[in-house]
Short mmCIF file of C-alpha atoms and ligand atoms in Angstrom, two decimals:
data_model
loop_
_atom_site.label_atom_id
_atom_site.label_comp_id
_atom_site.label_asym_id
_atom_site.label_seq_id
_atom_site.Cartn_x
_atom_site.Cartn_y
_atom_site.Cartn_z
CA UNK N 3 39.15 94.05 45.83
CA UNK N 4 35.15 94.86 46.73
CA UNK N 5 36.47 95.31 50.78
CA UNK N 6 38.95 97.71 49.37
CA UNK N 7 36.61 99.49 47.60
CA UNK N 8 34.23 99.87 50.17
CA UNK N 9 37.13 101.12 52.93
CA UNK N 10 38.13 104.36 50.29
CA UNK N 11 34.46 105.22 49.91
CA UNK N 12 34.42 104.93 53.83
CA UNK N 13 36.77 107.10 53.88
CA UNK N 14 35.93 109.32 50.54
CA UNK N 15 32.92 110.37 53.02
CA UNK N 16 34.18 111.18 56.19
CA UNK N 17 36.80 112.90 54.80
CA UNK N 18 35.30 114.72 51.48
CA UNK N 19 36.77 118.05 52.55
CA UNK N 20 40.42 116.53 52.19
CA UNK N 21 39.73 113.79 49.38
CA UNK N 22 44.15 114.63 48.52
CA UNK N 23 44.70 113.52 52.16
CA UNK N 24 42.94 110.34 52.27
CA UNK N 25 44.02 109.46 48.91
CA UNK N 26 48.19 109.83 49.45
CA UNK N 27 47.49 107.79 52.70
CA UNK N 28 45.97 105.01 51.24
CA UNK N 29 48.19 104.95 48.04
CA UNK N 30 51.46 105.37 50.53
CA UNK N 31 49.93 102.34 52.84
CA UNK N 32 49.17 100.39 50.13
CA UNK N 33 50.57 96.69 50.15
CA UNK N 34 53.74 96.23 47.17
CA UNK N 35 56.88 95.27 47.40
CA UNK N 36 56.01 92.83 47.45
CA UNK N 37 52.48 92.48 48.25
CA UNK N 38 51.53 90.15 51.38
CA UNK N 39 47.79 88.49 50.95
CA UNK N 40 47.43 90.59 54.22
CA UNK N 41 46.41 93.82 52.55
CA UNK N 42 44.87 96.00 50.71
CA UNK N 43 47.08 97.77 53.14
CA UNK N 44 49.75 96.90 55.48
CA UNK N 45 52.24 99.14 57.28
CA UNK N 46 55.74 97.78 57.41
CA UNK N 47 57.68 97.13 60.28
CA UNK N 48 60.51 99.17 58.84
CA UNK N 49 62.98 97.11 61.56
CA UNK N 50 61.63 93.48 61.06
CA UNK N 51 60.27 94.26 57.74
CA UNK N 52 57.13 92.08 58.73
CA UNK N 53 53.75 93.67 57.10
CA UNK N 54 50.45 94.61 59.79
CA UNK N 55 47.50 94.37 57.97
CA UNK N 56 45.61 97.91 58.59
CA UNK N 57 41.86 98.68 59.06
CA UNK N 58 39.81 101.12 58.79
CA UNK N 59 40.22 102.96 61.72
CA UNK N 60 43.94 102.54 61.51
CA UNK N 61 43.75 104.10 58.25
CA UNK N 62 41.62 106.92 59.29
CA UNK N 63 43.45 107.84 62.44
CA UNK N 64 46.51 108.06 59.87
CA UNK N 65 44.60 110.55 58.04
CA UNK N 66 44.04 112.21 61.54
CA UNK N 67 47.81 112.67 62.43
CA UNK N 68 48.03 113.63 58.56
CA UNK N 69 45.39 116.63 59.46
CA UNK N 70 47.21 117.87 62.35
CA UNK N 71 50.05 118.64 60.18
CA UNK N 72 52.21 115.28 61.08
CA UNK N 73 54.68 114.16 57.43
CA UNK N 74 54.12 110.83 55.83
CA UNK N 75 55.68 110.19 53.76
CA UNK N 76 57.58 106.63 53.99
CA UNK N 77 56.31 104.07 56.55
CA UNK N 78 58.97 105.38 58.73
CA UNK N 79 57.03 108.15 59.63
CA UNK N 80 54.17 105.97 61.07
CA UNK N 81 52.68 107.49 64.77
CA UNK N 82 54.10 105.76 67.51
CA UNK N 83 51.04 105.30 68.83
CA UNK N 84 49.44 103.58 65.56
CA UNK N 85 52.60 100.92 66.09
CA UNK N 86 51.53 100.23 69.27
CA UNK N 87 48.17 99.50 68.14
CA UNK N 88 49.13 97.13 65.70
CA UNK N 89 51.91 95.25 67.65
CA UNK N 90 48.77 94.90 70.49
CA UNK N 91 46.40 93.41 67.95
CA UNK N 92 49.15 91.17 66.55
CA UNK N 93 49.25 88.79 69.74
ZN1 ZN S 1125 51.12 93.47 53.25
#
């Protein structure tokens, strides 16, 4: 919980001009359904259903994509670039 709070505060400070964007991204990427032990934020691979832990730099780059016009409504909308980062870090 402490780490999550720190990450949120971090994002809040970095994107203080766009609080609703970071809130939406953090909220969407919160690990649920069912939650795993990697969280608090995960990307669920729509194909393999596997969870990939999202660190604050992943969340930050997602927020930047959203600011650039990406529509992020589901985990299917995660850009290829971020998926590749997550796959690479997994290995
Ligand atoms: Zn998870």
